[in-house]
CSV table of C-alpha atoms and ligand atoms in Angstrom, one decimal:
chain,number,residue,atom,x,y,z
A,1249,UNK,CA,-0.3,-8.2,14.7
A,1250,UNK,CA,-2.4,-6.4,17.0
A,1251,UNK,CA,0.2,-3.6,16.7
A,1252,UNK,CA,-1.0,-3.2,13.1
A,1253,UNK,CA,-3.6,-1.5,14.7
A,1254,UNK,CA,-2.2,1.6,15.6
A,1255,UNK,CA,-1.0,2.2,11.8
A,1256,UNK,CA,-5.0,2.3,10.3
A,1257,UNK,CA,-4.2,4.8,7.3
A,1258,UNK,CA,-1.1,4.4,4.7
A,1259,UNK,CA,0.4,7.4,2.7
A,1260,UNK,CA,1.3,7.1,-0.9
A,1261,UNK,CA,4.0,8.7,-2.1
A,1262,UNK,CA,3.6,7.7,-5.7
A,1263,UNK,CA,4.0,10.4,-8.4
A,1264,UNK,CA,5.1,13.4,-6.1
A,1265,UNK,CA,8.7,13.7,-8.2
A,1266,UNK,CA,10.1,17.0,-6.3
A,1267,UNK,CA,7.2,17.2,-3.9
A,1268,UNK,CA,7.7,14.1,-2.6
A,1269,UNK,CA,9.6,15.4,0.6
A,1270,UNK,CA,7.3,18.3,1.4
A,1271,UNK,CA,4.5,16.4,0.7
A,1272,UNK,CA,5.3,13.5,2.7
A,1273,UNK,CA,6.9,15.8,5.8
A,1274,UNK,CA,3.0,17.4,5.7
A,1275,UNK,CA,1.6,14.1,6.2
A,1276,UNK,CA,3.5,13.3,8.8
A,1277,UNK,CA,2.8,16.9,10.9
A,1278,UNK,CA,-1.0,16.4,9.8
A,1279,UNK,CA,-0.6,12.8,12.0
A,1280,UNK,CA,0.4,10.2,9.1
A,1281,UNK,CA,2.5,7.2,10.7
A,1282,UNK,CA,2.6,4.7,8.0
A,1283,UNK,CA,3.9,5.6,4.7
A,1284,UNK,CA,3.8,3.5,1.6
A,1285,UNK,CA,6.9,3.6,-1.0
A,1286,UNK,CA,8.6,1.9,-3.7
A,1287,UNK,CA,12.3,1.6,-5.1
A,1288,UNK,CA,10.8,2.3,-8.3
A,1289,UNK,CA,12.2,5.6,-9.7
A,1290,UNK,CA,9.5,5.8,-12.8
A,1291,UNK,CA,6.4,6.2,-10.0
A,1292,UNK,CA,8.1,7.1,-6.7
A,1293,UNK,CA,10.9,9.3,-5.6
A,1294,UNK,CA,12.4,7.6,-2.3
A,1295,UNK,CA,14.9,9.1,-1.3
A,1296,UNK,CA,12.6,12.0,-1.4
A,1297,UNK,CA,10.6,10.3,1.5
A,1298,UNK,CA,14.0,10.0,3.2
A,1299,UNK,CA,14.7,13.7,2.9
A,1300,UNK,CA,11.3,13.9,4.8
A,1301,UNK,CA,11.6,11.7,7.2
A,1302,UNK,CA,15.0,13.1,7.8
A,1303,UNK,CA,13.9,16.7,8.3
A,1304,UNK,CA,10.7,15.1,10.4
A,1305,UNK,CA,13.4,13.5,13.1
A,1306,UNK,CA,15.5,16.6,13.0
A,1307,UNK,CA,12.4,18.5,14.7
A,1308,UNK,CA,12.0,15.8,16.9
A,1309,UNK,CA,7.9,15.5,15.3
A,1310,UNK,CA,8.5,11.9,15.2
A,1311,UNK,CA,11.3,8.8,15.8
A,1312,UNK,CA,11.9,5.8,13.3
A,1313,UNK,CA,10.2,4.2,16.2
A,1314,UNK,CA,6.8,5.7,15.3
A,1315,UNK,CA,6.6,5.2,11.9
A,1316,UNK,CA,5.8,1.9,10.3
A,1317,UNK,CA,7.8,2.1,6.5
A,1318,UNK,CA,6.9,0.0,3.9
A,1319,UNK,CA,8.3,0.0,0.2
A,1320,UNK,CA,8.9,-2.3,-2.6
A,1321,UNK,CA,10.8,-4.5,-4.9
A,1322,UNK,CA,9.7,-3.8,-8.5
A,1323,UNK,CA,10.7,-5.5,-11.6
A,1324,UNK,CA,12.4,-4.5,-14.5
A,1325,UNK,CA,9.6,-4.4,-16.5
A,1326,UNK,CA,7.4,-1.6,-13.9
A,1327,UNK,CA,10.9,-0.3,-13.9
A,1328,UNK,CA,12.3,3.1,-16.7
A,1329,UNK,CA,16.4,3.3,-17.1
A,1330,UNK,CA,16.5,4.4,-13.4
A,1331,UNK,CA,16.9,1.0,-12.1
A,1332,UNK,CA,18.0,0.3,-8.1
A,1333,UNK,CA,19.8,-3.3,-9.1
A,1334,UNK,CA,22.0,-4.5,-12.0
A,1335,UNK,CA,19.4,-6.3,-14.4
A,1336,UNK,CA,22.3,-8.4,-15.7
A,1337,UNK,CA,22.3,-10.2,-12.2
A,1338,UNK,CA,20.1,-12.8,-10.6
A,1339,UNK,CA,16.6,-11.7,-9.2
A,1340,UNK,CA,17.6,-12.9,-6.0
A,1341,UNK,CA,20.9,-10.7,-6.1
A,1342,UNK,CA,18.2,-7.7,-7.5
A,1343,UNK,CA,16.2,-7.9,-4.6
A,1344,UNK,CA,18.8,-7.8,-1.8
A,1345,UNK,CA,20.2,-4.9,-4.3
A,1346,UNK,CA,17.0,-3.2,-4.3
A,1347,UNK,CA,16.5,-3.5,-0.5
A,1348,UNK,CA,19.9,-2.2,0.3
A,1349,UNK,CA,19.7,1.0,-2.0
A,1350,UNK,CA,16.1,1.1,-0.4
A,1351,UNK,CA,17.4,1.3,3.2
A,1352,UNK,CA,19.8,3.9,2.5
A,1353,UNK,CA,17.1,6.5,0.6
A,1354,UNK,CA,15.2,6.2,3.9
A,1355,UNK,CA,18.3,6.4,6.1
A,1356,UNK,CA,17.7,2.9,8.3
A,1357,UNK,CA,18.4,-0.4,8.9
A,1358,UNK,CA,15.4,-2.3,8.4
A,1359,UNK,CA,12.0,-1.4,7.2
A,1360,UNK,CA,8.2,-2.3,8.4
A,1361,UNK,CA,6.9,-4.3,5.5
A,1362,UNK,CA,8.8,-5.1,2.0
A,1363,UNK,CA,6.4,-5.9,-0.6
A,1364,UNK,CA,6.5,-7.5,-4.5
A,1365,UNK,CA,5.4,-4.6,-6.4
A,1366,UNK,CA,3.5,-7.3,-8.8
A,1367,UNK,CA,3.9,-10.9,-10.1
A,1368,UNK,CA,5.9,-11.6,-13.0
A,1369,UNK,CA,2.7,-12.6,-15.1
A,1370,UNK,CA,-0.8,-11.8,-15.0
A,1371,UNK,CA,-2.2,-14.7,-14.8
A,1372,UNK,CA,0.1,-17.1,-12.7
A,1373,UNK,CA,2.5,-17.2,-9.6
A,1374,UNK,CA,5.8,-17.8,-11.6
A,1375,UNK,CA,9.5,-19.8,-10.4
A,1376,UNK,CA,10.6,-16.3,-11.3
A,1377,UNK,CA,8.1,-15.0,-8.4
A,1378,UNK,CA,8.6,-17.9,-6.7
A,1379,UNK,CA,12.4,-16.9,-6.4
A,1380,UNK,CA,11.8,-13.0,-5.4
A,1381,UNK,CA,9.7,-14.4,-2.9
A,1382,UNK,CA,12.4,-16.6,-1.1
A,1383,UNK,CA,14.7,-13.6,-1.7
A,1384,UNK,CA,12.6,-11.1,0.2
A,1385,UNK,CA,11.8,-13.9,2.8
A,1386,UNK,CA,16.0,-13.9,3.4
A,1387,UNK,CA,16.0,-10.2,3.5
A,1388,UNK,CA,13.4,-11.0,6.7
A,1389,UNK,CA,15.2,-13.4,8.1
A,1390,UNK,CA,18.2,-11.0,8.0
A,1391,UNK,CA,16.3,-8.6,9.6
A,1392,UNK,CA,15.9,-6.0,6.6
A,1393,UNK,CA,12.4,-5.5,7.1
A,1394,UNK,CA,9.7,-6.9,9.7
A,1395,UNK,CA,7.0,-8.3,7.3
A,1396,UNK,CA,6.1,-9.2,4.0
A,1397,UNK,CA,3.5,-8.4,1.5
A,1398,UNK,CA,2.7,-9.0,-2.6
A,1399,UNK,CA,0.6,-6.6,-4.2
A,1400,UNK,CA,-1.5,-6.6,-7.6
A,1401,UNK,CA,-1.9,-10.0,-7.3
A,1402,UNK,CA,-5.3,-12.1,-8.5
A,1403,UNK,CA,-7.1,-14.7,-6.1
A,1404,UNK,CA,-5.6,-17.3,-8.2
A,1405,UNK,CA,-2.0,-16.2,-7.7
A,1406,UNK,CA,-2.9,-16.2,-4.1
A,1407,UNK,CA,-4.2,-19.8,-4.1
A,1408,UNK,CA,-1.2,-21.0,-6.0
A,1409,UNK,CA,1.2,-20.2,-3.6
A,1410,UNK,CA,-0.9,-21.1,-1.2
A,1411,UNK,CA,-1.3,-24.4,-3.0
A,1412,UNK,CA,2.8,-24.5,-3.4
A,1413,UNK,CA,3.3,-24.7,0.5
A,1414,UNK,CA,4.7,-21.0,0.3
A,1415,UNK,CA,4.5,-18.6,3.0
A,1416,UNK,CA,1.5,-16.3,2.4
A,1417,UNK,CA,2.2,-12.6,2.6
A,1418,UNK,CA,0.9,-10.4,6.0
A,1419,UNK,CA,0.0,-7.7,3.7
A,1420,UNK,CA,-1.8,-7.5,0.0
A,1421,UNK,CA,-1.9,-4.2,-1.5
A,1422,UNK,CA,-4.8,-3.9,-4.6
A,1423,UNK,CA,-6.4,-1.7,-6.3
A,1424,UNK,CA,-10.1,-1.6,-5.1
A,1425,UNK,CA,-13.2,-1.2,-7.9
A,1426,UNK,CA,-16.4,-1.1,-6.5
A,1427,UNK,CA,-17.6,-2.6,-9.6
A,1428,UNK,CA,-15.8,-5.9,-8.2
A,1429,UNK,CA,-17.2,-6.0,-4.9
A,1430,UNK,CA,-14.1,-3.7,-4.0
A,1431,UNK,CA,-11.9,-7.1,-4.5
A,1432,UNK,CA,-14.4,-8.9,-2.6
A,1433,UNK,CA,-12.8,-12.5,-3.3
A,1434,UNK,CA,-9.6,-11.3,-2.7
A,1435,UNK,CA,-10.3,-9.6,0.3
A,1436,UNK,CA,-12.3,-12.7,1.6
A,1437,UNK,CA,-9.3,-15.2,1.0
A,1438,UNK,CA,-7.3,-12.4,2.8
A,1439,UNK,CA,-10.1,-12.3,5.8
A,1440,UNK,CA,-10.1,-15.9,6.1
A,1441,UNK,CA,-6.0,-16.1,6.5
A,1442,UNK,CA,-5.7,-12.9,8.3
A,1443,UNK,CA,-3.7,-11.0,5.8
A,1444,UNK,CA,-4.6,-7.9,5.9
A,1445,UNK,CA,-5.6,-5.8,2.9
A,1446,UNK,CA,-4.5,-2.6,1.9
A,1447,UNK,CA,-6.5,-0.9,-0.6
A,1448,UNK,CA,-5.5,1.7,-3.5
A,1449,UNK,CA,-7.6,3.9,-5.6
A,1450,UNK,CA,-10.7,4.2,-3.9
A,1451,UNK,CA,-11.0,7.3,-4.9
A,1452,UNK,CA,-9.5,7.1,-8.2
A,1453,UNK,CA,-10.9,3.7,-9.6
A,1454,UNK,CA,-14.5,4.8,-8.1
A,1455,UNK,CA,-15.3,8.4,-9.1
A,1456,UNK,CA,-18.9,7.5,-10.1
A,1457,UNK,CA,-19.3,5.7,-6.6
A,1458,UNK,CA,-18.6,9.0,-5.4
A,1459,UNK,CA,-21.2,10.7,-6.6
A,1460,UNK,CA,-23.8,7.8,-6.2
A,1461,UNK,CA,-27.1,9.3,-4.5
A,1462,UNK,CA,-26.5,6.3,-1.6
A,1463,UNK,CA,-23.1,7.6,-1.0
A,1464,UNK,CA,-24.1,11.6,-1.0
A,1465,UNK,CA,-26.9,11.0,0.6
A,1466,UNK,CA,-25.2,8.9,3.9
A,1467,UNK,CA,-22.2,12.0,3.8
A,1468,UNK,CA,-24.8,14.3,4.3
A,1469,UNK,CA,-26.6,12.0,7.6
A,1470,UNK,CA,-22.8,11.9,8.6
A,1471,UNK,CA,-21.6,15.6,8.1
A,1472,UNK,CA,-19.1,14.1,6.2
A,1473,UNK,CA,-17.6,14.4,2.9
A,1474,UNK,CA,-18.0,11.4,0.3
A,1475,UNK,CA,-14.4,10.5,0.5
A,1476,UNK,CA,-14.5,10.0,4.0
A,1477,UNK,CA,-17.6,8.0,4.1
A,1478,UNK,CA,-15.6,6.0,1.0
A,1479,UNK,CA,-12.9,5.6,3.5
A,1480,UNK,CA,-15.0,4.8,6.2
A,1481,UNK,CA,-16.8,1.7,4.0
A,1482,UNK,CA,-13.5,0.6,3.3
A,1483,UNK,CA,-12.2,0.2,7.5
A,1484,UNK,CA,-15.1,-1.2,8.1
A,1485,UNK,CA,-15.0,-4.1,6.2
A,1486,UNK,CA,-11.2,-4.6,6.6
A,1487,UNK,CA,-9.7,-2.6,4.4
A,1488,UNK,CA,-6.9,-0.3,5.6
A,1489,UNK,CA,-7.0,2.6,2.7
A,1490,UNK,CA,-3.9,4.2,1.7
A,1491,UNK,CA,-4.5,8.0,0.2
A,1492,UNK,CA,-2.0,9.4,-1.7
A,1493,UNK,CA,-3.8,13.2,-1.4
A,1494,UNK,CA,-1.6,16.4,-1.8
A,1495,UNK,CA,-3.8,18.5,-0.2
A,1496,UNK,CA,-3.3,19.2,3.4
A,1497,UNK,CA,-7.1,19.2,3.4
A,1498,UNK,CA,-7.8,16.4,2.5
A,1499,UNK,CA,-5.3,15.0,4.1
A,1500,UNK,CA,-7.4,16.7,7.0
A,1501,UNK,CA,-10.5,14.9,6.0
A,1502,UNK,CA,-8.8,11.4,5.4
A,1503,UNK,CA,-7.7,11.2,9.3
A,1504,UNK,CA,-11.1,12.3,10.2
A,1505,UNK,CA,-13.0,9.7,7.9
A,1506,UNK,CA,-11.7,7.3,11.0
A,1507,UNK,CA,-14.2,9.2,13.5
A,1508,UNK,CA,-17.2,8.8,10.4
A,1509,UNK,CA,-19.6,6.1,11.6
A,1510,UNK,CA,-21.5,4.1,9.0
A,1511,UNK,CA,-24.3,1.6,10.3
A,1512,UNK,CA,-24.2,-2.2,9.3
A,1513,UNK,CA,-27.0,-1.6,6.8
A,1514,UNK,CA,-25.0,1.3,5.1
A,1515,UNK,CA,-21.8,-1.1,5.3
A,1516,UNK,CA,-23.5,-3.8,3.2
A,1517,UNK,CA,-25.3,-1.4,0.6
A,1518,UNK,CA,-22.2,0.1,0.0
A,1519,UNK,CA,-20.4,-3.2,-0.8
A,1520,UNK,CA,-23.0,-4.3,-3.2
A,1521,UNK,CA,-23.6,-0.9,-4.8
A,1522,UNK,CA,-21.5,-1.8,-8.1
A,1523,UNK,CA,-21.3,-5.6,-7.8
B,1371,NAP,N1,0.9,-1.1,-5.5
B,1371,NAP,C1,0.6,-0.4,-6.6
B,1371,NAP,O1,0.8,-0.8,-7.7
B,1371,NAP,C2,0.1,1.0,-6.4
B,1371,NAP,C3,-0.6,1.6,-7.5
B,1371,NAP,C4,-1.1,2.8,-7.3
B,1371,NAP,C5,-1.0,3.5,-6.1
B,1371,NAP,N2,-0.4,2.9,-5.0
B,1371,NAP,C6,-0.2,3.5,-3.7
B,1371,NAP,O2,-1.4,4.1,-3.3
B,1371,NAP,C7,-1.2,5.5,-3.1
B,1371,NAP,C8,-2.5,6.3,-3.3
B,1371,NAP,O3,-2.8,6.3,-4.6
B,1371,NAP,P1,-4.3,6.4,-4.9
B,1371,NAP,O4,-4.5,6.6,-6.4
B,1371,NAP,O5,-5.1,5.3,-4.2
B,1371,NAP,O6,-4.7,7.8,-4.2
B,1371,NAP,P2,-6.2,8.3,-3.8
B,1371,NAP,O7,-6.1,8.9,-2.5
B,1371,NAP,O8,-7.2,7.3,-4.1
B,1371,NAP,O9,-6.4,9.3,-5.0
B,1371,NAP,C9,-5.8,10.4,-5.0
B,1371,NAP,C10,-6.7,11.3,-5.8
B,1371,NAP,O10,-7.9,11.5,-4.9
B,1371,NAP,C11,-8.0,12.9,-4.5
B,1371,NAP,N3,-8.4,12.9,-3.1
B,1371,NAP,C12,-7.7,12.4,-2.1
B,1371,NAP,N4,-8.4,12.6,-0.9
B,1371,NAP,C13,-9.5,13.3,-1.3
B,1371,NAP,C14,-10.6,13.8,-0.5
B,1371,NAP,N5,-10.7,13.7,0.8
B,1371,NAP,N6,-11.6,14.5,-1.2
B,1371,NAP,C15,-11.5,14.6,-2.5
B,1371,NAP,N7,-10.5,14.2,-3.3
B,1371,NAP,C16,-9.5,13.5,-2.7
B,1371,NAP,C17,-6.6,13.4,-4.8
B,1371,NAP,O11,-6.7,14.8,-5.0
B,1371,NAP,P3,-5.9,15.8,-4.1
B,1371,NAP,O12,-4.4,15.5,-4.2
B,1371,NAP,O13,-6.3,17.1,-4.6
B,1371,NAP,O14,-6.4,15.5,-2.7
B,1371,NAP,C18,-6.1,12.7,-6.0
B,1371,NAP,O15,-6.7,13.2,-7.2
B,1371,NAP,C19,0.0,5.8,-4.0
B,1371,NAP,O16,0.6,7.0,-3.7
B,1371,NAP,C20,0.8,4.6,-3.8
B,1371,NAP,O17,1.5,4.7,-2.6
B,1371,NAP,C21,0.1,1.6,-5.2
């Protein structure tokens, strides 16, 4: 796990359509290593990040071998008419379908981390989850991607699988509001198993945070922006943010946040501002 380490900031490549390959090959020249996809045509355009990735090996910037890759297997519910597997077939046949048009947008033969876009329910961790699940763990064992992850899933989901005997994920991918303790009981079942959390919109699902007068005024003690100190909170209690920016400024800024240092006290107002 400690190799993790080296991969401390993901890039989204949700909702870039046709600048999903510029936008992605810029990440990657600003000093992006892990990039976060999905096999769902509605959000993401993969084999858009494959073009990228493609023209980033042709220039030698970087080798498979640096990047850490991570997409997912969406249902046919998340999914439009652009679907990656036959929905008339088995969801365990739709998974290794999915995974095998996945691997050939992005040109290779296995993939870091493979995660369930979102349960089947809301509320509960389903047989029909239960039988992705054992689907994606085969993929694994066949050597199709590293690691494992679920994202959008509730603390209850979590403990039911848990509570089934089933293998908990390495990674969980949710959407942070501060207004719930930025997923604090989520995070702390994660903390407690070491599964480590990746957070989404914490930007989006927090603009007022951003312009809270704690949060302004610790930018300005930092010389930072109040995205970066955002993103700074969120390393330092465990988080490792994903940013799906399209500026190259901000993507700029995002890096940077890693060298923005907030003390313990700031830490903890910050998690309790909105909850
Ligand atoms: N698993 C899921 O269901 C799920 C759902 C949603 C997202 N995701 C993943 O998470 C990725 C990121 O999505 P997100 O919504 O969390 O992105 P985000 O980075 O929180 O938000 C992007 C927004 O914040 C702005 N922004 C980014 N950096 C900024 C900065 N330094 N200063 C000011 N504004 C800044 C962006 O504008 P600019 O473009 O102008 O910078 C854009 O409007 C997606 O691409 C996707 O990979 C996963």
């Amino acid at each position: 796990m400690e190799e993790l380490e080296e991969y401390d900031f993901l890039y989204g490549t949700a909702w870039k359509e046709d600048r999903t390959s510029a936008l992605t090959e810029l990440a990657l020249s600003m000093g992006f290593r892990a990039i976060d996809t999905a096999n769902q045509r509605r959000h993401y355009f993969e084999e858009g990040v494959g073009q990228a990735l493609a023209a980033a090996y042709r220039t030698g910037l970087v080798t498979r071998d640096d990047l850490f890759l991570q997409t997912k297997f969406t249902y046919q519910r998340g999914q439009d008419h652009r679907l990656p597997y036959d929905p008339a077939a088995s969801l365990s046949v739709q998974v290794a379908q999915s995974m095998a048009s996945s691997l050939e947008h992005i040109a290779t033969d296995h993939v870091d981390s493979y995660v369930l876009h979102g349960p089947a329910s809301d509320d509960d961790w389903t047989e029909d989850d239960a039988e992705v699940w054992e689907a994606m763990r085969k993929e694994r064992d066949a050597g199709r991607t590293r690691l494992l992850g679920v994202s959008n899933i509730s603390l209850q989901q979590l403990q039911q699988m848990e509570a089934a005997c089933t293998e908990l994920p390495t990674f969980v991918q949710n959407r942070c509001y501060a207004r719930l303790g930025w997923d604090r009981a989520v995070r702390q079942f994660c903390r407690e198993r070491k599964i480590v959390y990746q957070g989404f919109s914490l930007l989006t699902a927090n603009r007022k945070v951003l312009q809270h007068p704690l949060i302004i005024s610790l930018a300005a003690s930092a010389n930072a922006t109040p995205a970066q100190v955002v993103f700074s909170f969120a390393r330092s209690i465990g988080i490792l943010p994903i940013t799906g920016t399209s500026s190259a400024e901000h993507m700029k800024q995002n890096l940077a946040s890693r060298d923005v240092t907030l003390s313990p006290e700031a830490v903890q107002a910050i998690e309790s501002l909105a909850g």
